[in-house]
Amino acid sequence: MMRQVLPLAEAQRRGIAETDPSLDVDGWDTANKLVIIANSILRQPTTLADVRPLLGIAGITLGEDISTIGDFCDSESDLPLADERHLNEMLLRPGFMAGIMNGAVAYAACSQKGRIVRIKLRFDNSSLSFYHDLRRRYEQAFGKPDEWRGDPLQTVISWKWSFSDESGRRVGLELTHSNDDDYKIGNFVKMTLRSLWEEEAACFKRSKASQDMEAIVPTPRGQLDFGQLVPR
């Protein structure tokens, strides 16, 4: 007998999925229950990172094909990244999910074309208190962060978690609050499937496009017009 699969909107109407469905869709609701069982019944200290690999946020999953989030993306913004030629990036539609102002998704453009490599989100609440609330929740889920990525004056406050699983997938998670006009003002999260990023970078390095880029040599100084290179 074939199992009936309900559309998300219908599942929400029936009360099966929450109004904010991200915990259900991403699998975190089930993972939370497993953590509770492990800690309270099995007496085994466990966090969410131990239960399942950290691969998704806001209904977007690292490693999945970009076509799975077509409704979230602005397809007209799809461009290769100048500094990461092995990736393409698309902007996410503003307000595609409650609490998210905007964001972007980068995906593989070489050996595993279309697979999502990185998710960047900007929250619609830019306050420092919201950042501290988020960080507290992240630490409850994943433990203390592994690396400080901010600046000494804390104009930019940024912490990074790193995860890996048995299959060799490595994921980086960065939570950032910025009050720096030259950066961006607000609260941000970035998730990167680092193992796939490196695989794609190696693929591009072997390609003809990379060889053509490496053939570019600096212009000799004697041929430069520094008047065009210095602001005035």
PDB file of C-alpha atoms in Angstrom:
ATOM      1  CA  MET A   1       0.000   0.000   0.000  1.00  0.00           C
ATOM      2  CA  MET A   2       1.423   3.385  -1.014  1.00  0.00           C
ATOM      3  CA  ARG A   3       1.903   5.857   1.835  1.00  0.00           C
ATOM      4  CA  GLN A   4       0.170   9.214   1.354  1.00  0.00           C
ATOM      5  CA  VAL A   5       2.493  12.224   1.343  1.00  0.00           C
ATOM      6  CA  LEU A   6       0.824  15.463   2.419  1.00  0.00           C
ATOM      7  CA  PRO A   7       1.802  18.826   0.933  1.00  0.00           C
ATOM      8  CA  LEU A   8       3.424  21.036   3.563  1.00  0.00           C
ATOM      9  CA  ALA A   9       0.558  23.556   3.584  1.00  0.00           C
ATOM     10  CA  GLU A  10      -1.971  20.771   4.201  1.00  0.00           C
ATOM     11  CA  ALA A  11       0.176  19.277   6.969  1.00  0.00           C
ATOM     12  CA  GLN A  12       0.276  22.708   8.624  1.00  0.00           C
ATOM     13  CA  ARG A  13      -3.498  23.088   8.280  1.00  0.00           C
ATOM     14  CA  ARG A  14      -4.033  19.748  10.035  1.00  0.00           C
ATOM     15  CA  GLY A  15      -1.600  20.635  12.799  1.00  0.00           C
ATOM     16  CA  ILE A  16       0.899  17.928  11.811  1.00  0.00           C
ATOM     17  CA  ALA A  17       3.564  20.508  10.939  1.00  0.00           C
ATOM     18  CA  GLU A  18       4.237  23.718  12.852  1.00  0.00           C
ATOM     19  CA  THR A  19       3.365  27.185  11.501  1.00  0.00           C
ATOM     20  CA  ASP A  20       7.136  27.650  11.179  1.00  0.00           C
ATOM     21  CA  PRO A  21       7.895  24.275   9.550  1.00  0.00           C
ATOM     22  CA  SER A  22      11.690  24.476   9.535  1.00  0.00           C
ATOM     23  CA  LEU A  23      12.174  22.155  12.538  1.00  0.00           C
ATOM     24  CA  ASP A  24       9.901  19.549  10.947  1.00  0.00           C
ATOM     25  CA  VAL A  25      11.224  19.892   7.403  1.00  0.00           C
ATOM     26  CA  ASP A  26      14.899  19.872   8.394  1.00  0.00           C
ATOM     27  CA  GLY A  27      14.457  16.931  10.757  1.00  0.00           C
ATOM     28  CA  TRP A  28      15.452  18.800  13.900  1.00  0.00           C
ATOM     29  CA  ASP A  29      12.232  18.005  15.767  1.00  0.00           C
ATOM     30  CA  THR A  30      13.006  14.280  15.591  1.00  0.00           C
ATOM     31  CA  ALA A  31      16.661  14.918  16.387  1.00  0.00           C
ATOM     32  CA  ASN A  32      15.691  16.933  19.485  1.00  0.00           C
ATOM     33  CA  LYS A  33      13.607  14.021  20.776  1.00  0.00           C
ATOM     34  CA  LEU A  34      16.532  11.626  20.277  1.00  0.00           C
ATOM     35  CA  VAL A  35      18.822  13.949  22.243  1.00  0.00           C
ATOM     36  CA  ILE A  36      16.314  14.038  25.115  1.00  0.00           C
ATOM     37  CA  ILE A  37      16.100  10.231  25.146  1.00  0.00           C
ATOM     38  CA  ALA A  38      19.888   9.847  25.067  1.00  0.00           C
ATOM     39  CA  ASN A  39      20.437  12.277  27.947  1.00  0.00           C
ATOM     40  CA  SER A  40      17.482  11.487  30.219  1.00  0.00           C
ATOM     41  CA  ILE A  41      17.003   7.742  29.711  1.00  0.00           C
ATOM     42  CA  LEU A  42      20.315   6.388  28.449  1.00  0.00           C
ATOM     43  CA  ARG A  43      22.326   8.847  30.589  1.00  0.00           C
ATOM     44  CA  GLN A  44      24.614   9.439  27.613  1.00  0.00           C
ATOM     45  CA  PRO A  45      25.779  13.075  27.220  1.00  0.00           C
ATOM     46  CA  THR A  46      24.606  13.959  23.720  1.00  0.00           C
ATOM     47  CA  THR A  47      24.108  17.053  21.567  1.00  0.00           C
ATOM     48  CA  LEU A  48      22.308  17.508  18.271  1.00  0.00           C
ATOM     49  CA  ALA A  49      25.604  17.339  16.407  1.00  0.00           C
ATOM     50  CA  ASP A  50      26.025  13.764  17.720  1.00  0.00           C
ATOM     51  CA  VAL A  51      22.591  12.661  16.499  1.00  0.00           C
ATOM     52  CA  ARG A  52      22.765  13.739  12.871  1.00  0.00           C
ATOM     53  CA  PRO A  53      25.196  15.612  10.654  1.00  0.00           C
ATOM     54  CA  LEU A  54      24.589  19.347  10.616  1.00  0.00           C
ATOM     55  CA  LEU A  55      23.558  19.944   7.022  1.00  0.00           C
ATOM     56  CA  GLY A  56      20.624  22.333   6.832  1.00  0.00           C
ATOM     57  CA  ILE A  57      18.884  25.472   7.999  1.00  0.00           C
ATOM     58  CA  ALA A  58      15.644  27.258   7.053  1.00  0.00           C
ATOM     59  CA  GLY A  59      14.528  24.430   4.780  1.00  0.00           C
ATOM     60  CA  ILE A  60      17.796  24.457   2.774  1.00  0.00           C
ATOM     61  CA  THR A  61      20.098  21.415   2.924  1.00  0.00           C
ATOM     62  CA  LEU A  62      23.799  21.333   2.090  1.00  0.00           C
ATOM     63  CA  GLY A  63      24.621  18.728  -0.542  1.00  0.00           C
ATOM     64  CA  GLU A  64      21.124  18.718  -2.048  1.00  0.00           C
ATOM     65  CA  ASP A  65      20.517  19.896  -5.608  1.00  0.00           C
ATOM     66  CA  ILE A  66      19.832  23.602  -6.038  1.00  0.00           C
ATOM     67  CA  SER A  67      16.608  22.705  -7.871  1.00  0.00           C
ATOM     68  CA  THR A  68      15.091  21.562  -4.547  1.00  0.00           C
ATOM     69  CA  ILE A  69      14.873  25.195  -3.393  1.00  0.00           C
ATOM     70  CA  GLY A  70      13.835  26.796  -6.666  1.00  0.00           C
ATOM     71  CA  ASP A  71      10.901  28.529  -4.995  1.00  0.00           C
ATOM     72  CA  PHE A  72      13.270  30.233  -2.547  1.00  0.00           C
ATOM     73  CA  CYS A  73      15.713  31.575  -5.155  1.00  0.00           C
ATOM     74  CA  ASP A  74      15.885  34.509  -7.536  1.00  0.00           C
ATOM     75  CA  SER A  75      17.035  32.641 -10.662  1.00  0.00           C
ATOM     76  CA  GLU A  76      17.895  35.890 -12.460  1.00  0.00           C
ATOM     77  CA  SER A  77      20.655  36.528  -9.900  1.00  0.00           C
ATOM     78  CA  ASP A  78      22.501  33.279 -10.777  1.00  0.00           C
ATOM     79  CA  LEU A  79      26.169  34.120 -11.431  1.00  0.00           C
ATOM     80  CA  PRO A  80      29.603  32.464 -11.096  1.00  0.00           C
ATOM     81  CA  LEU A  81      31.615  33.798  -8.156  1.00  0.00           C
ATOM     82  CA  ALA A  82      34.635  35.833  -9.225  1.00  0.00           C
ATOM     83  CA  ASP A  83      36.885  34.648  -6.376  1.00  0.00           C
ATOM     84  CA  GLU A  84      35.537  31.100  -6.240  1.00  0.00           C
ATOM     85  CA  ARG A  85      35.193  30.082  -9.871  1.00  0.00           C
ATOM     86  CA  HIS A  86      34.192  26.555  -8.889  1.00  0.00           C
ATOM     87  CA  LEU A  87      30.929  27.932  -7.443  1.00  0.00           C
ATOM     88  CA  ASN A  88      27.829  29.712  -8.702  1.00  0.00           C
ATOM     89  CA  GLU A  89      25.625  31.748  -6.380  1.00  0.00           C
ATOM     90  CA  MET A  90      21.958  32.722  -6.342  1.00  0.00           C
ATOM     91  CA  LEU A  91      20.243  35.213  -4.082  1.00  0.00           C
ATOM     92  CA  LEU A  92      17.377  34.039  -1.908  1.00  0.00           C
ATOM     93  CA  ARG A  93      14.059  35.830  -2.209  1.00  0.00           C
ATOM     94  CA  PRO A  94      13.660  38.413   0.599  1.00  0.00           C
ATOM     95  CA  GLY A  95      11.474  37.120   3.403  1.00  0.00           C
ATOM     96  CA  PHE A  96      11.267  33.570   1.999  1.00  0.00           C
ATOM     97  CA  MET A  97      11.007  32.409   5.620  1.00  0.00           C
ATOM     98  CA  ALA A  98       9.940  34.172   8.816  1.00  0.00           C
ATOM     99  CA  GLY A  99      12.920  35.750  10.576  1.00  0.00           C
ATOM    100  CA  ILE A 100      15.120  35.843   7.470  1.00  0.00           C
ATOM    101  CA  MET A 101      15.724  39.174   5.708  1.00  0.00           C
ATOM    102  CA  ASN A 102      17.751  37.853   2.779  1.00  0.00           C
ATOM    103  CA  GLY A 103      20.583  35.532   1.871  1.00  0.00           C
ATOM    104  CA  ALA A 104      22.385  33.596  -0.829  1.00  0.00           C
ATOM    105  CA  VAL A 105      23.147  29.992  -1.730  1.00  0.00           C
ATOM    106  CA  ALA A 106      26.337  28.882  -3.493  1.00  0.00           C
ATOM    107  CA  TYR A 107      26.364  25.632  -5.445  1.00  0.00           C
ATOM    108  CA  ALA A 108      28.907  23.423  -7.199  1.00  0.00           C
ATOM    109  CA  ALA A 109      29.855  24.257 -10.789  1.00  0.00           C
ATOM    110  CA  CYS A 110      32.459  21.602 -11.576  1.00  0.00           C
ATOM    111  CA  SER A 111      32.398  17.898 -10.637  1.00  0.00           C
ATOM    112  CA  GLN A 112      29.067  17.819  -8.794  1.00  0.00           C
ATOM    113  CA  LYS A 113      27.196  20.570 -10.562  1.00  0.00           C
ATOM    114  CA  GLY A 114      24.148  21.900  -8.763  1.00  0.00           C
ATOM    115  CA  ARG A 115      24.859  20.555  -5.291  1.00  0.00           C
ATOM    116  CA  ILE A 116      24.518  23.166  -2.553  1.00  0.00           C
ATOM    117  CA  VAL A 117      27.876  24.050  -0.993  1.00  0.00           C
ATOM    118  CA  ARG A 118      27.139  27.115   1.152  1.00  0.00           C
ATOM    119  CA  ILE A 119      24.163  28.852   2.755  1.00  0.00           C
ATOM    120  CA  LYS A 120      24.358  32.486   3.914  1.00  0.00           C
ATOM    121  CA  LEU A 121      21.436  34.077   5.738  1.00  0.00           C
ATOM    122  CA  ARG A 122      20.816  37.517   7.218  1.00  0.00           C
ATOM    123  CA  PHE A 123      18.262  37.674  10.011  1.00  0.00           C
ATOM    124  CA  ASP A 124      15.665  40.430  10.074  1.00  0.00           C
ATOM    125  CA  ASN A 125      16.513  41.265  13.699  1.00  0.00           C
ATOM    126  CA  SER A 126      19.872  43.068  13.805  1.00  0.00           C
ATOM    127  CA  SER A 127      20.088  43.596  17.570  1.00  0.00           C
ATOM    128  CA  LEU A 128      22.928  42.336  19.740  1.00  0.00           C
ATOM    129  CA  SER A 129      20.416  40.809  22.165  1.00  0.00           C
ATOM    130  CA  PHE A 130      18.997  38.680  19.335  1.00  0.00           C
ATOM    131  CA  TYR A 131      22.520  37.536  18.479  1.00  0.00           C
ATOM    132  CA  HIS A 132      23.128  36.468  22.080  1.00  0.00           C
ATOM    133  CA  ASP A 133      19.809  34.606  22.064  1.00  0.00           C
ATOM    134  CA  LEU A 134      20.810  32.790  18.867  1.00  0.00           C
ATOM    135  CA  ARG A 135      24.257  31.953  20.203  1.00  0.00           C
ATOM    136  CA  ARG A 136      22.760  30.538  23.405  1.00  0.00           C
ATOM    137  CA  ARG A 137      20.476  28.310  21.336  1.00  0.00           C
ATOM    138  CA  TYR A 138      23.333  27.213  19.084  1.00  0.00           C
ATOM    139  CA  GLU A 139      25.452  26.327  22.105  1.00  0.00           C
ATOM    140  CA  GLN A 140      22.589  24.338  23.618  1.00  0.00           C
ATOM    141  CA  ALA A 141      22.355  22.395  20.366  1.00  0.00           C
ATOM    142  CA  PHE A 142      26.009  22.001  19.405  1.00  0.00           C
ATOM    143  CA  GLY A 143      28.124  22.836  22.442  1.00  0.00           C
ATOM    144  CA  LYS A 144      30.717  25.588  22.714  1.00  0.00           C
ATOM    145  CA  PRO A 145      32.091  26.981  19.428  1.00  0.00           C
ATOM    146  CA  ASP A 146      35.506  25.879  18.214  1.00  0.00           C
ATOM    147  CA  GLU A 147      36.953  29.134  16.938  1.00  0.00           C
ATOM    148  CA  TRP A 148      36.710  32.902  17.448  1.00  0.00           C
ATOM    149  CA  ARG A 149      36.412  34.705  14.085  1.00  0.00           C
ATOM    150  CA  GLY A 150      35.641  38.258  15.212  1.00  0.00           C
ATOM    151  CA  ASP A 151      37.930  41.260  15.768  1.00  0.00           C
ATOM    152  CA  PRO A 152      39.638  42.305  19.037  1.00  0.00           C
ATOM    153  CA  LEU A 153      37.355  45.331  19.496  1.00  0.00           C
ATOM    154  CA  GLN A 154      34.275  43.153  18.884  1.00  0.00           C
ATOM    155  CA  THR A 155      32.945  45.438  16.199  1.00  0.00           C
ATOM    156  CA  VAL A 156      32.415  42.082  14.536  1.00  0.00           C
ATOM    157  CA  ILE A 157      31.497  39.230  16.887  1.00  0.00           C
ATOM    158  CA  SER A 158      31.797  35.879  15.169  1.00  0.00           C
ATOM    159  CA  TRP A 159      32.068  32.288  16.381  1.00  0.00           C
ATOM    160  CA  LYS A 160      32.605  29.145  14.338  1.00  0.00           C
ATOM    161  CA  TRP A 161      31.628  25.516  14.948  1.00  0.00           C
ATOM    162  CA  SER A 162      33.152  22.648  12.943  1.00  0.00           C
ATOM    163  CA  PHE A 163      31.549  19.232  12.451  1.00  0.00           C
ATOM    164  CA  SER A 164      32.338  15.994  10.629  1.00  0.00           C
ATOM    165  CA  ASP A 165      30.668  12.612  10.229  1.00  0.00           C
ATOM    166  CA  GLU A 166      31.668   9.034   9.437  1.00  0.00           C
ATOM    167  CA  SER A 167      31.323   9.555   5.698  1.00  0.00           C
ATOM    168  CA  GLY A 168      33.937  12.322   5.705  1.00  0.00           C
ATOM    169  CA  ARG A 169      31.584  15.259   5.268  1.00  0.00           C
ATOM    170  CA  ARG A 170      32.889  18.353   7.031  1.00  0.00           C
ATOM    171  CA  VAL A 171      30.636  21.299   7.815  1.00  0.00           C
ATOM    172  CA  GLY A 172      31.506  24.763   9.104  1.00  0.00           C
ATOM    173  CA  LEU A 173      28.926  26.918  10.897  1.00  0.00           C
ATOM    174  CA  GLU A 174      29.560  30.615  11.618  1.00  0.00           C
ATOM    175  CA  LEU A 175      27.297  32.925  13.603  1.00  0.00           C
ATOM    176  CA  THR A 176      28.142  36.615  13.281  1.00  0.00           C
ATOM    177  CA  HIS A 177      26.993  39.958  14.655  1.00  0.00           C
ATOM    178  CA  SER A 178      28.407  43.006  12.896  1.00  0.00           C
ATOM    179  CA  ASN A 179      28.311  46.679  13.761  1.00  0.00           C
ATOM    180  CA  ASP A 180      30.873  47.506  11.096  1.00  0.00           C
ATOM    181  CA  ASP A 181      29.657  49.742   8.258  1.00  0.00           C
ATOM    182  CA  ASP A 182      32.352  48.327   5.954  1.00  0.00           C
ATOM    183  CA  TYR A 183      31.113  44.763   6.577  1.00  0.00           C
ATOM    184  CA  LYS A 184      27.348  44.792   6.990  1.00  0.00           C
ATOM    185  CA  ILE A 185      25.187  45.683   9.938  1.00  0.00           C
ATOM    186  CA  GLY A 186      23.193  42.866  11.479  1.00  0.00           C
ATOM    187  CA  ASN A 187      23.157  39.198  12.410  1.00  0.00           C
ATOM    188  CA  PHE A 188      24.252  36.493   9.983  1.00  0.00           C
ATOM    189  CA  VAL A 189      24.729  32.754   9.780  1.00  0.00           C
ATOM    190  CA  LYS A 190      26.860  30.901   7.249  1.00  0.00           C
ATOM    191  CA  MET A 191      27.003  27.144   6.721  1.00  0.00           C
ATOM    192  CA  THR A 192      29.551  25.553   4.381  1.00  0.00           C
ATOM    193  CA  LEU A 193      29.914  21.925   3.321  1.00  0.00           C
ATOM    194  CA  ARG A 194      33.670  22.253   3.427  1.00  0.00           C
ATOM    195  CA  SER A 195      34.441  18.800   2.072  1.00  0.00           C
ATOM    196  CA  LEU A 196      32.407  19.517  -1.068  1.00  0.00           C
ATOM    197  CA  TRP A 197      33.927  23.019  -1.363  1.00  0.00           C
ATOM    198  CA  GLU A 198      37.418  21.490  -1.451  1.00  0.00           C
ATOM    199  CA  GLU A 199      36.366  18.802  -3.929  1.00  0.00           C
ATOM    200  CA  GLU A 200      34.968  21.441  -6.281  1.00  0.00           C
ATOM    201  CA  ALA A 201      38.040  23.670  -5.894  1.00  0.00           C
ATOM    202  CA  ALA A 202      40.307  20.737  -6.827  1.00  0.00           C
ATOM    203  CA  CYS A 203      38.106  19.949  -9.838  1.00  0.00           C
ATOM    204  CA  PHE A 204      38.311  23.535 -11.077  1.00  0.00           C
ATOM    205  CA  LYS A 205      42.079  23.620 -10.583  1.00  0.00           C
ATOM    206  CA  ARG A 206      42.372  20.687 -12.995  1.00  0.00           C
ATOM    207  CA  SER A 207      40.194  22.417 -15.590  1.00  0.00           C
ATOM    208  CA  LYS A 208      41.299  24.446 -18.619  1.00  0.00           C
ATOM    209  CA  ALA A 209      39.629  27.564 -17.199  1.00  0.00           C
ATOM    210  CA  SER A 210      41.934  27.413 -14.179  1.00  0.00           C
ATOM    211  CA  GLN A 211      44.988  26.879 -16.382  1.00  0.00           C
ATOM    212  CA  ASP A 212      44.023  29.943 -18.413  1.00  0.00           C
ATOM    213  CA  MET A 213      43.770  32.002 -15.209  1.00  0.00           C
ATOM    214  CA  GLU A 214      47.170  30.779 -14.005  1.00  0.00           C
ATOM    215  CA  ALA A 215      48.666  31.898 -17.325  1.00  0.00           C
ATOM    216  CA  ILE A 216      47.849  35.530 -16.433  1.00  0.00           C
ATOM    217  CA  VAL A 217      50.993  37.345 -15.239  1.00  0.00           C
ATOM    218  CA  PRO A 218      51.204  40.726 -13.487  1.00  0.00           C
ATOM    219  CA  THR A 219      51.630  43.771 -15.721  1.00  0.00           C
ATOM    220  CA  PRO A 220      55.225  45.072 -15.497  1.00  0.00           C
ATOM    221  CA  ARG A 221      55.360  48.222 -13.387  1.00  0.00           C
ATOM    222  CA  GLY A 222      56.923  50.173 -16.212  1.00  0.00           C
ATOM    223  CA  GLN A 223      53.759  49.642 -18.244  1.00  0.00           C
ATOM    224  CA  LEU A 224      51.394  50.853 -15.532  1.00  0.00           C
ATOM    225  CA  ASP A 225      49.758  54.268 -15.360  1.00  0.00           C
ATOM    226  CA  PHE A 226      49.642  54.711 -11.585  1.00  0.00           C
ATOM    227  CA  GLY A 227      47.557  57.834 -12.076  1.00  0.00           C
ATOM    228  CA  GLN A 228      44.679  55.518 -12.914  1.00  0.00           C
ATOM    229  CA  LEU A 229      45.372  53.258  -9.913  1.00  0.00           C
ATOM    230  CA  VAL A 230      45.454  55.855  -7.132  1.00  0.00           C
ATOM    231  CA  PRO A 231      42.172  57.480  -5.971  1.00  0.00           C
ATOM    232  CA  ARG A 232      41.887  61.237  -6.530  1.00  0.00           C
TER     233      ARG A 232
END
